[in-house]
Amino acid sequence: MTLMIEVLVKSVTNEAEGINAWELRRPDGGELPLFTAGAHLDLHLSNGMVRSYSLCNSQRELDRYVVAINRDPQSRGGSKFIHDTLKAGDKIKVSEPRNNFPLVEDARHVVFVAGGIGITPIYAMIQRLEELGRSWEIHYSARVRAMCAFRERLNALEHQKPGRVHINFDQEPGGKVTDLRALISKLPEDVHLYCCGPNAMLRAFEDSARELGRPRENVHVEYFVAAEEAAVEGGFTVVLQRSGKSFVIPPGKTILDTLLDHNVDARYSCMQGVCGNCEVKVLDGIPDHRDSVLMPAEKASNKTMMICCSGAKSAKLVLDM
Ligand SMILES: Cc1cc2nc3c(=O)[nH]c(=O)nc-3n(C[C@H](O)[C@H](O)[C@H](O)COP(=O)(O)OP(=O)(O)OC[C@H]3O[C@@H](n4cnc5c(N)ncnc54)[C@H](O)[C@@H]3O)c2cc1C
Ligand code: FES
């Protein structure tokens, strides 16, 4: 079971056009569960929705979580609802932080590529590397200046030690999209590369890193929205080892859909393979991985799977549930 924490919205501040930051604290002002840079938590909204948001403050701050949320113009409810209703003084339930995007703290040099709201986990990582006195640089793209979150604080870091912060406004006059292949090709092989942003940017980043032969373990990405279609072909059996129940997954449904239809108490949040909340151990069988959370080596080992989006390549899957 995920631990749920009740927090108080201490303040809401505007970070950039369409982006506000929510500062969350325990109502008694006490310490919160620890987190590491790159972690996110789930906000359990009063409309029943659950949405994941990266923590963008320093992991050294033990008594607060800060999330910066973009009001998604295509929102079916989550970010729009938060922007419209969640205000200072409100209480809200959040999950414990989880980290699917951990920072390699002892890398010789870390290169960050951020696009739009994808800056949030990366800004926490930059603060961490600053605290540790480590070497980093960032290539951050926003459409226009007004939509660029944390710009002043990043500019202050650049002022302290020039050459580290490169901000690109690709939709301002004369602006263009960063050539990620050209950027990566100039970097030494042992740097660690991190990217978070829109899916098109993440795909270009992953493709360039792969084509340029970058060691896989040095390439780190976090998707905020699904990169692949969920497996809904069905036609296989799922056995839940601990409860002894088994279900045939019908066409049109994911494993998670089927379990929820049968009132099985399964953990989940995003339902699109990006948050890692629904991960379960695979005891037998071969999953058809469709998530954006597991690293390629983890997928190849078939030891765990995300049941909200992944299916089966074998006729039967035995899960540790
Ligand atoms: C680990 C993690 C960390 C994240 N961190 C942040 C963060 O720090 N800040 C932040 O702002 N967001 C973050 N997100 C994204 C966030 O969780 C939400 O996905 C985002 O706020 C959009 O939610 P929504 O409910 O407003 O939009 P949704 O209604 O969930 O829509 C999301 C997207 O789905 C598409 N869509 C909308 N309607 C439809 C439809 N009918 N059919 C198909 N597609 C549709 C659109 O492209 C839309 O942009 C993070 C996500 C993850 C997984
Ligand atoms: S519920 Fe988010 S990865 Fe499955």
Tab-separated table of C-alpha atoms and ligand atoms in Angstrom:
chain	number	residue	atom	x	y	z
A	1	MET	CA	0.000	0.000	0.000
A	2	THR	CA	1.216	3.471	-0.823
A	3	LEU	CA	1.486	5.764	2.191
A	4	MET	CA	-0.832	8.752	1.804
A	5	ILE	CA	0.140	12.044	3.385
A	6	GLU	CA	-2.175	14.937	4.095
A	7	VAL	CA	-0.549	18.251	3.236
A	8	LEU	CA	-1.557	21.874	3.431
A	9	VAL	CA	-1.176	24.210	0.469
A	10	LYS	CA	1.014	26.890	2.027
A	11	SER	CA	1.229	29.097	-1.052
A	12	VAL	CA	0.558	29.243	-4.782
A	13	THR	CA	2.877	31.402	-6.876
A	14	ASN	CA	3.082	32.111	-10.562
A	15	GLU	CA	6.276	30.751	-12.132
A	16	ALA	CA	5.652	31.541	-15.807
A	17	GLU	CA	2.738	31.899	-18.224
A	18	GLY	CA	0.409	28.952	-17.501
A	19	ILE	CA	2.702	27.544	-14.786
A	20	ASN	CA	2.076	27.923	-11.047
A	21	ALA	CA	4.059	26.486	-8.148
A	22	TRP	CA	2.292	24.912	-5.160
A	23	GLU	CA	4.161	24.739	-1.854
A	24	LEU	CA	2.932	21.820	0.273
A	25	ARG	CA	3.661	21.340	3.966
A	26	ARG	CA	2.392	19.140	6.796
A	27	PRO	CA	-0.429	20.912	8.643
A	28	ASP	CA	1.659	20.664	11.864
A	29	GLY	CA	4.765	21.984	10.073
A	30	GLY	CA	6.648	18.703	10.677
A	31	GLU	CA	9.031	16.841	8.413
A	32	LEU	CA	7.847	15.058	5.295
A	33	PRO	CA	9.105	11.734	3.912
A	34	LEU	CA	12.495	12.222	2.258
A	35	PHE	CA	12.892	12.458	-1.497
A	36	THR	CA	15.748	12.556	-3.956
A	37	ALA	CA	16.152	14.880	-6.956
A	38	GLY	CA	14.096	13.622	-9.920
A	39	ALA	CA	11.326	12.219	-7.706
A	40	HIS	CA	7.621	12.852	-8.203
A	41	LEU	CA	4.512	12.421	-6.088
A	42	ASP	CA	0.877	11.807	-6.887
A	43	LEU	CA	-1.715	14.440	-6.062
A	44	HIS	CA	-5.062	12.852	-5.148
A	45	LEU	CA	-7.532	15.474	-6.304
A	46	SER	CA	-10.957	16.018	-4.805
A	47	ASN	CA	-12.518	15.257	-8.240
A	48	GLY	CA	-11.192	11.676	-7.910
A	49	MET	CA	-8.299	12.156	-10.344
A	50	VAL	CA	-4.727	11.217	-9.490
A	51	ARG	CA	-1.902	13.049	-11.258
A	52	SER	CA	1.884	12.856	-10.891
A	53	TYR	CA	4.077	15.932	-10.417
A	54	SER	CA	7.844	16.213	-10.050
A	55	LEU	CA	9.295	17.840	-6.969
A	56	CYS	CA	11.226	20.919	-8.008
A	57	ASN	CA	12.661	22.060	-4.666
A	58	SER	CA	15.897	20.939	-3.036
A	59	GLN	CA	15.890	17.481	-1.459
A	60	ARG	CA	17.583	19.126	1.525
A	61	GLU	CA	14.325	20.874	2.401
A	62	LEU	CA	12.777	18.378	4.777
A	63	ASP	CA	9.564	20.230	5.579
A	64	ARG	CA	8.124	21.075	2.184
A	65	TYR	CA	7.357	19.736	-1.262
A	66	VAL	CA	7.111	22.171	-4.187
A	67	VAL	CA	5.463	21.208	-7.470
A	68	ALA	CA	5.210	23.437	-10.549
A	69	ILE	CA	2.245	22.597	-12.736
A	70	ASN	CA	1.541	23.600	-16.294
A	71	ARG	CA	-2.101	24.211	-17.135
A	72	ASP	CA	-2.371	21.766	-20.036
A	73	PRO	CA	-4.586	23.357	-22.732
A	74	GLN	CA	-5.888	19.884	-23.651
A	75	SER	CA	-6.521	18.928	-20.030
A	76	ARG	CA	-9.359	16.492	-19.385
A	77	GLY	CA	-9.342	17.632	-15.793
A	78	GLY	CA	-6.142	17.236	-13.771
A	79	SER	CA	-4.011	20.322	-14.342
A	80	LYS	CA	-7.007	22.518	-15.175
A	81	PHE	CA	-8.760	21.428	-11.971
A	82	ILE	CA	-5.635	22.136	-9.903
A	83	HIS	CA	-5.149	25.586	-11.438
A	84	ASP	CA	-8.811	26.467	-11.015
A	85	THR	CA	-9.439	25.129	-7.509
A	86	LEU	CA	-6.353	24.291	-5.417
A	87	LYS	CA	-5.538	27.358	-3.351
A	88	ALA	CA	-3.533	28.370	-0.275
A	89	GLY	CA	-5.100	26.984	2.908
A	90	ASP	CA	-6.563	23.881	1.192
A	91	LYS	CA	-5.610	20.397	2.323
A	92	ILE	CA	-4.841	17.647	-0.158
A	93	LYS	CA	-3.658	14.031	-0.027
A	94	VAL	CA	-0.415	13.133	-1.757
A	95	SER	CA	1.515	9.885	-2.137
A	96	GLU	CA	5.022	9.378	-0.834
A	97	PRO	CA	7.606	10.570	-3.382
A	98	ARG	CA	8.894	7.951	-5.865
A	99	ASN	CA	11.897	8.336	-8.123
A	100	ASN	CA	11.962	6.797	-11.624
A	101	PHE	CA	14.469	9.400	-12.798
A	102	PRO	CA	17.352	9.207	-10.321
A	103	LEU	CA	20.398	11.424	-10.577
A	104	VAL	CA	23.890	9.931	-10.868
A	105	GLU	CA	25.461	12.211	-8.295
A	106	ASP	CA	29.089	11.283	-8.908
A	107	ALA	CA	29.107	11.678	-12.713
A	108	ARG	CA	32.105	13.673	-13.990
A	109	HIS	CA	29.703	15.988	-15.813
A	110	VAL	CA	25.906	15.985	-16.284
A	111	VAL	CA	24.179	17.473	-19.323
A	112	PHE	CA	20.487	18.288	-18.966
A	113	VAL	CA	18.085	18.800	-21.854
A	114	ALA	CA	14.712	20.206	-20.819
A	115	GLY	CA	11.689	21.255	-22.813
A	116	GLY	CA	8.796	23.287	-21.378
A	117	ILE	CA	7.434	21.930	-18.111
A	118	GLY	CA	9.996	19.083	-18.316
A	119	ILE	CA	12.298	21.492	-16.452
A	120	THR	CA	10.736	20.520	-13.074
A	121	PRO	CA	12.685	17.340	-12.149
A	122	ILE	CA	15.789	18.771	-13.806
A	123	TYR	CA	15.660	21.960	-11.740
A	124	ALA	CA	15.687	19.764	-8.582
A	125	MET	CA	18.700	17.891	-9.986
A	126	ILE	CA	20.556	21.130	-10.709
A	127	GLN	CA	20.010	22.268	-7.110
A	128	ARG	CA	21.353	18.923	-5.925
A	129	LEU	CA	24.495	19.097	-8.067
A	130	GLU	CA	25.061	22.676	-6.900
A	131	GLU	CA	24.831	21.514	-3.275
A	132	LEU	CA	27.383	18.793	-4.042
A	133	GLY	CA	29.641	21.145	-6.033
A	134	ARG	CA	29.426	18.914	-9.155
A	135	SER	CA	29.715	19.870	-12.808
A	136	TRP	CA	26.608	20.329	-14.984
A	137	GLU	CA	25.140	22.242	-17.898
A	138	ILE	CA	21.589	22.695	-19.132
A	139	HIS	CA	20.036	23.195	-22.583
A	140	TYR	CA	16.502	24.354	-21.880
A	141	SER	CA	13.908	25.162	-24.528
A	142	ALA	CA	10.712	27.074	-23.958
A	143	ARG	CA	8.396	28.404	-26.631
A	144	VAL	CA	8.794	32.022	-25.550
A	145	ARG	CA	10.441	33.890	-22.668
A	146	ALA	CA	7.177	34.326	-20.742
A	147	MET	CA	6.662	30.532	-20.613
A	148	CYS	CA	10.119	29.768	-19.207
A	149	ALA	CA	9.890	28.615	-15.579
A	150	PHE	CA	12.796	29.186	-13.144
A	151	ARG	CA	14.445	31.546	-15.662
A	152	GLU	CA	15.663	34.083	-13.108
A	153	ARG	CA	17.127	31.451	-10.813
A	154	LEU	CA	18.857	29.704	-13.714
A	155	ASN	CA	20.224	33.029	-14.943
A	156	ALA	CA	21.575	33.687	-11.427
A	157	LEU	CA	23.399	30.327	-11.515
A	158	GLU	CA	24.804	31.240	-14.927
A	159	HIS	CA	25.958	34.569	-13.534
A	160	GLN	CA	27.800	32.780	-10.684
A	161	LYS	CA	29.626	30.448	-13.085
A	162	PRO	CA	29.126	31.249	-16.783
A	163	GLY	CA	28.810	28.715	-19.597
A	164	ARG	CA	26.374	26.328	-17.922
A	165	VAL	CA	22.897	27.623	-18.768
A	166	HIS	CA	21.715	27.703	-22.386
A	167	ILE	CA	18.105	28.792	-22.794
A	168	ASN	CA	16.453	28.677	-26.202
A	169	PHE	CA	13.120	30.307	-27.079
A	170	ASP	CA	12.205	28.378	-30.177
A	171	GLN	CA	9.073	30.329	-31.102
A	172	GLU	CA	10.471	33.826	-30.674
A	173	PRO	CA	11.510	35.655	-33.861
A	174	GLY	CA	14.606	33.964	-35.269
A	175	GLY	CA	14.222	31.035	-32.838
A	176	LYS	CA	14.681	27.418	-33.856
A	177	VAL	CA	14.448	23.985	-32.316
A	178	THR	CA	17.687	22.797	-30.644
A	179	ASP	CA	19.584	20.276	-32.780
A	180	LEU	CA	19.966	17.527	-30.181
A	181	ARG	CA	22.044	15.296	-32.419
A	182	ALA	CA	24.579	18.075	-32.950
A	183	LEU	CA	24.585	18.848	-29.229
A	184	ILE	CA	25.120	15.233	-28.121
A	185	SER	CA	27.744	14.542	-30.804
A	186	LYS	CA	30.039	17.194	-29.272
A	187	LEU	CA	29.932	15.760	-25.733
A	188	PRO	CA	32.519	13.400	-24.246
A	189	GLU	CA	31.361	9.771	-23.990
A	190	ASP	CA	31.387	9.579	-20.181
A	191	VAL	CA	28.940	12.429	-19.488
A	192	HIS	CA	25.519	11.504	-18.156
A	193	LEU	CA	22.663	12.816	-20.290
A	194	TYR	CA	19.223	13.627	-18.878
A	195	CYS	CA	16.147	14.696	-20.824
A	196	CYS	CA	12.600	15.610	-19.845
A	197	GLY	CA	10.163	17.457	-22.080
A	198	PRO	CA	7.562	16.888	-24.756
A	199	ASN	CA	7.490	13.430	-26.350
A	200	ALA	CA	8.876	14.681	-29.689
A	201	MET	CA	11.930	16.062	-27.873
A	202	LEU	CA	12.385	12.871	-25.855
A	203	ARG	CA	12.198	10.723	-28.985
A	204	ALA	CA	14.733	12.907	-30.829
A	205	PHE	CA	16.999	12.774	-27.763
A	206	GLU	CA	16.782	8.985	-27.396
A	207	ASP	CA	17.225	8.386	-31.146
A	208	SER	CA	20.246	10.701	-31.338
A	209	ALA	CA	21.873	9.146	-28.256
A	210	ARG	CA	21.331	5.650	-29.664
A	211	GLU	CA	22.544	6.499	-33.182
A	212	LEU	CA	25.633	8.190	-31.740
A	213	GLY	CA	26.400	5.035	-29.741
A	214	ARG	CA	26.037	6.606	-26.297
A	215	PRO	CA	26.275	4.019	-23.473
A	216	ARG	CA	22.665	3.243	-22.531
A	217	GLU	CA	23.380	3.524	-18.834
A	218	ASN	CA	24.436	7.171	-19.341
A	219	VAL	CA	21.176	8.189	-21.032
A	220	HIS	CA	18.243	9.031	-18.748
A	221	VAL	CA	14.758	10.159	-19.742
A	222	GLU	CA	11.434	10.849	-18.079
A	223	TYR	CA	8.194	10.900	-20.039
A	224	PHE	CA	5.250	12.879	-18.651
A	225	VAL	CA	2.807	11.379	-21.183
A	226	ALA	CA	2.611	7.939	-22.790
A	227	ALA	CA	5.158	7.253	-25.517
A	228	GLU	CA	3.462	4.066	-26.785
A	229	GLU	CA	-0.078	2.772	-27.197
A	230	ALA	CA	-1.237	0.468	-24.395
A	231	ALA	CA	-1.460	-3.269	-25.169
A	232	VAL	CA	-5.183	-3.969	-25.490
A	233	GLU	CA	-5.086	-6.993	-27.813
A	234	GLY	CA	-6.074	-9.256	-24.894
A	235	GLY	CA	-6.410	-13.027	-25.318
A	236	PHE	CA	-4.065	-14.097	-22.503
A	237	THR	CA	-4.501	-15.223	-18.884
A	238	VAL	CA	-3.228	-13.413	-15.818
A	239	VAL	CA	-2.771	-15.416	-12.638
A	240	LEU	CA	-2.468	-13.493	-9.375
A	241	GLN	CA	-0.213	-15.768	-7.376
A	242	ARG	CA	-0.903	-14.405	-3.875
A	243	SER	CA	-4.681	-14.243	-4.127
A	244	GLY	CA	-4.963	-17.365	-6.306
A	245	LYS	CA	-7.313	-15.569	-8.718
A	246	SER	CA	-6.980	-15.709	-12.483
A	247	PHE	CA	-8.505	-13.648	-15.287
A	248	VAL	CA	-8.659	-13.848	-19.057
A	249	ILE	CA	-7.822	-10.392	-20.448
A	250	PRO	CA	-10.371	-9.588	-23.164
A	251	PRO	CA	-9.595	-7.568	-26.310
A	252	GLY	CA	-9.949	-3.826	-25.715
A	253	LYS	CA	-8.835	-4.014	-22.069
A	254	THR	CA	-5.512	-3.677	-20.289
A	255	ILE	CA	-4.570	-5.950	-17.399
A	256	LEU	CA	-5.320	-3.095	-14.991
A	257	ASP	CA	-8.746	-2.432	-16.569
A	258	THR	CA	-9.646	-6.100	-16.131
A	259	LEU	CA	-8.473	-6.242	-12.514
A	260	LEU	CA	-10.401	-3.087	-11.635
A	261	ASP	CA	-13.511	-4.472	-13.394
A	262	HIS	CA	-13.268	-7.420	-10.967
A	263	ASN	CA	-12.698	-5.188	-7.918
A	264	VAL	CA	-9.100	-6.301	-7.448
A	265	ASP	CA	-7.269	-3.784	-5.259
A	266	ALA	CA	-4.505	-2.754	-7.673
A	267	ARG	CA	-2.231	0.273	-7.274
A	268	TYR	CA	-2.144	2.779	-10.126
A	269	SER	CA	-2.033	6.472	-10.941
A	270	CYS	CA	-1.360	7.729	-14.500
A	271	MET	CA	-2.802	4.663	-16.335
A	272	GLN	CA	-0.460	5.402	-19.247
A	273	GLY	CA	2.876	3.835	-18.357
A	274	VAL	CA	4.680	6.944	-17.146
A	275	CYS	CA	4.475	7.079	-13.337
A	276	GLY	CA	5.604	3.589	-12.247
A	277	ASN	CA	2.869	3.235	-9.635
A	278	CYS	CA	1.358	0.024	-11.031
A	279	GLU	CA	4.633	-1.918	-11.269
A	280	VAL	CA	4.297	-5.578	-10.248
A	281	LYS	CA	6.709	-8.501	-10.084
A	282	VAL	CA	6.380	-11.042	-12.887
A	283	LEU	CA	6.802	-14.582	-11.552
A	284	ASP	CA	6.276	-16.369	-14.868
A	285	GLY	CA	5.554	-15.493	-18.492
A	286	ILE	CA	6.814	-12.810	-20.869
A	287	PRO	CA	5.342	-9.279	-20.725
A	288	ASP	CA	4.866	-7.086	-23.765
A	289	HIS	CA	6.362	-3.911	-22.258
A	290	ARG	CA	4.757	-0.629	-23.368
A	291	ASP	CA	5.748	1.700	-20.519
A	292	SER	CA	8.231	4.583	-20.454
A	293	VAL	CA	9.462	3.912	-16.914
A	294	LEU	CA	11.597	0.763	-17.034
A	295	MET	CA	15.104	0.994	-18.523
A	296	PRO	CA	15.764	-1.240	-21.574
A	297	ALA	CA	17.765	-3.713	-19.435
A	298	GLU	CA	14.916	-3.912	-16.905
A	299	LYS	CA	12.429	-4.608	-19.694
A	300	ALA	CA	14.701	-7.311	-21.125
A	301	SER	CA	14.935	-9.020	-17.708
A	302	ASN	CA	11.103	-9.358	-17.574
A	303	LYS	CA	11.232	-9.303	-13.763
A	304	THR	CA	8.584	-6.589	-13.392
A	305	MET	CA	5.968	-4.886	-15.560
A	306	MET	CA	3.522	-1.969	-15.585
A	307	ILE	CA	0.081	-3.513	-15.699
A	308	CYS	CA	-1.694	-0.321	-16.799
A	309	CYS	CA	-0.290	-0.469	-20.321
A	310	SER	CA	1.790	-3.610	-20.883
A	311	GLY	CA	0.386	-6.892	-22.151
A	312	ALA	CA	1.743	-10.389	-22.685
A	313	LYS	CA	3.827	-12.142	-25.298
A	314	SER	CA	3.120	-15.487	-23.604
A	315	ALA	CA	-0.283	-17.161	-23.184
A	316	LYS	CA	-0.068	-16.732	-19.398
A	317	LEU	CA	1.452	-14.239	-16.983
A	318	VAL	CA	1.865	-15.048	-13.291
A	319	LEU	CA	2.032	-11.878	-11.206
A	320	ASP	CA	3.049	-11.346	-7.580
A	321	MET	CA	-0.314	-9.946	-6.496
B	1	LIG	C1	6.555	11.237	-13.411
B	1	LIG	C2	5.729	12.397	-13.896
B	1	LIG	C3	6.061	13.679	-13.484
B	1	LIG	C4	5.296	14.760	-13.954
B	1	LIG	N1	5.642	16.009	-13.538
B	1	LIG	C5	4.939	17.072	-13.974
B	1	LIG	C6	5.289	18.386	-13.543
B	1	LIG	O1	6.229	18.583	-12.778
B	1	LIG	N2	4.504	19.424	-13.967
B	1	LIG	C7	3.446	19.228	-14.832
B	1	LIG	O2	2.770	20.207	-15.190
B	1	LIG	N3	3.121	17.987	-15.264
B	1	LIG	C8	3.829	16.912	-14.843
B	1	LIG	N4	3.476	15.657	-15.245
B	1	LIG	C9	2.287	15.509	-16.107
B	1	LIG	C10	1.032	15.431	-15.232
B	1	LIG	O3	1.047	14.243	-14.461
B	1	LIG	C11	-0.261	15.415	-16.061
B	1	LIG	O4	-0.151	14.424	-17.044
B	1	LIG	C12	-0.516	16.757	-16.700
B	1	LIG	O5	-0.721	17.741	-15.687
B	1	LIG	C13	-1.736	16.694	-17.599
B	1	LIG	O6	-2.813	16.229	-16.856
B	1	LIG	P1	-4.313	16.698	-17.176
B	1	LIG	O7	-5.217	15.906	-16.333
B	1	LIG	O8	-4.403	18.171	-17.118
B	1	LIG	O9	-4.430	16.326	-18.668
B	1	LIG	P2	-5.037	14.954	-19.330
B	1	LIG	O10	-6.485	15.195	-19.383
B	1	LIG	O11	-4.522	13.820	-18.553
B	1	LIG	O12	-4.392	15.120	-20.702
B	1	LIG	C14	-2.996	14.898	-20.842
B	1	LIG	C15	-2.680	14.866	-22.327
B	1	LIG	O13	-3.451	13.823	-22.915
B	1	LIG	C16	-3.893	14.241	-24.164
B	1	LIG	N5	-5.383	14.143	-24.233
B	1	LIG	C17	-6.305	14.969	-23.686
B	1	LIG	N6	-7.530	14.547	-23.959
B	1	LIG	C18	-7.389	13.414	-24.665
B	1	LIG	C19	-8.307	12.475	-25.210
B	1	LIG	N7	-9.612	12.620	-25.086
B	1	LIG	N8	-7.784	11.401	-25.856
B	1	LIG	C20	-6.464	11.230	-25.972
B	1	LIG	N9	-5.567	12.077	-25.470
B	1	LIG	C21	-6.021	13.147	-24.825
B	1	LIG	C22	-3.422	15.634	-24.385
B	1	LIG	O14	-2.262	15.602	-25.217
B	1	LIG	C23	-3.078	16.128	-23.047
B	1	LIG	O15	-1.986	17.025	-23.128
B	1	LIG	C24	4.210	14.556	-14.818
B	1	LIG	C25	3.879	13.261	-15.202
B	1	LIG	C26	4.628	12.199	-14.762
B	1	LIG	C27	4.250	10.820	-15.169
B	2	FES	S1	-0.322	3.607	-13.463
B	2	FES	FE1	1.343	4.870	-13.995
B	2	FES	S2	2.751	3.487	-14.914
B	2	FES	FE2	0.975	2.365	-14.621
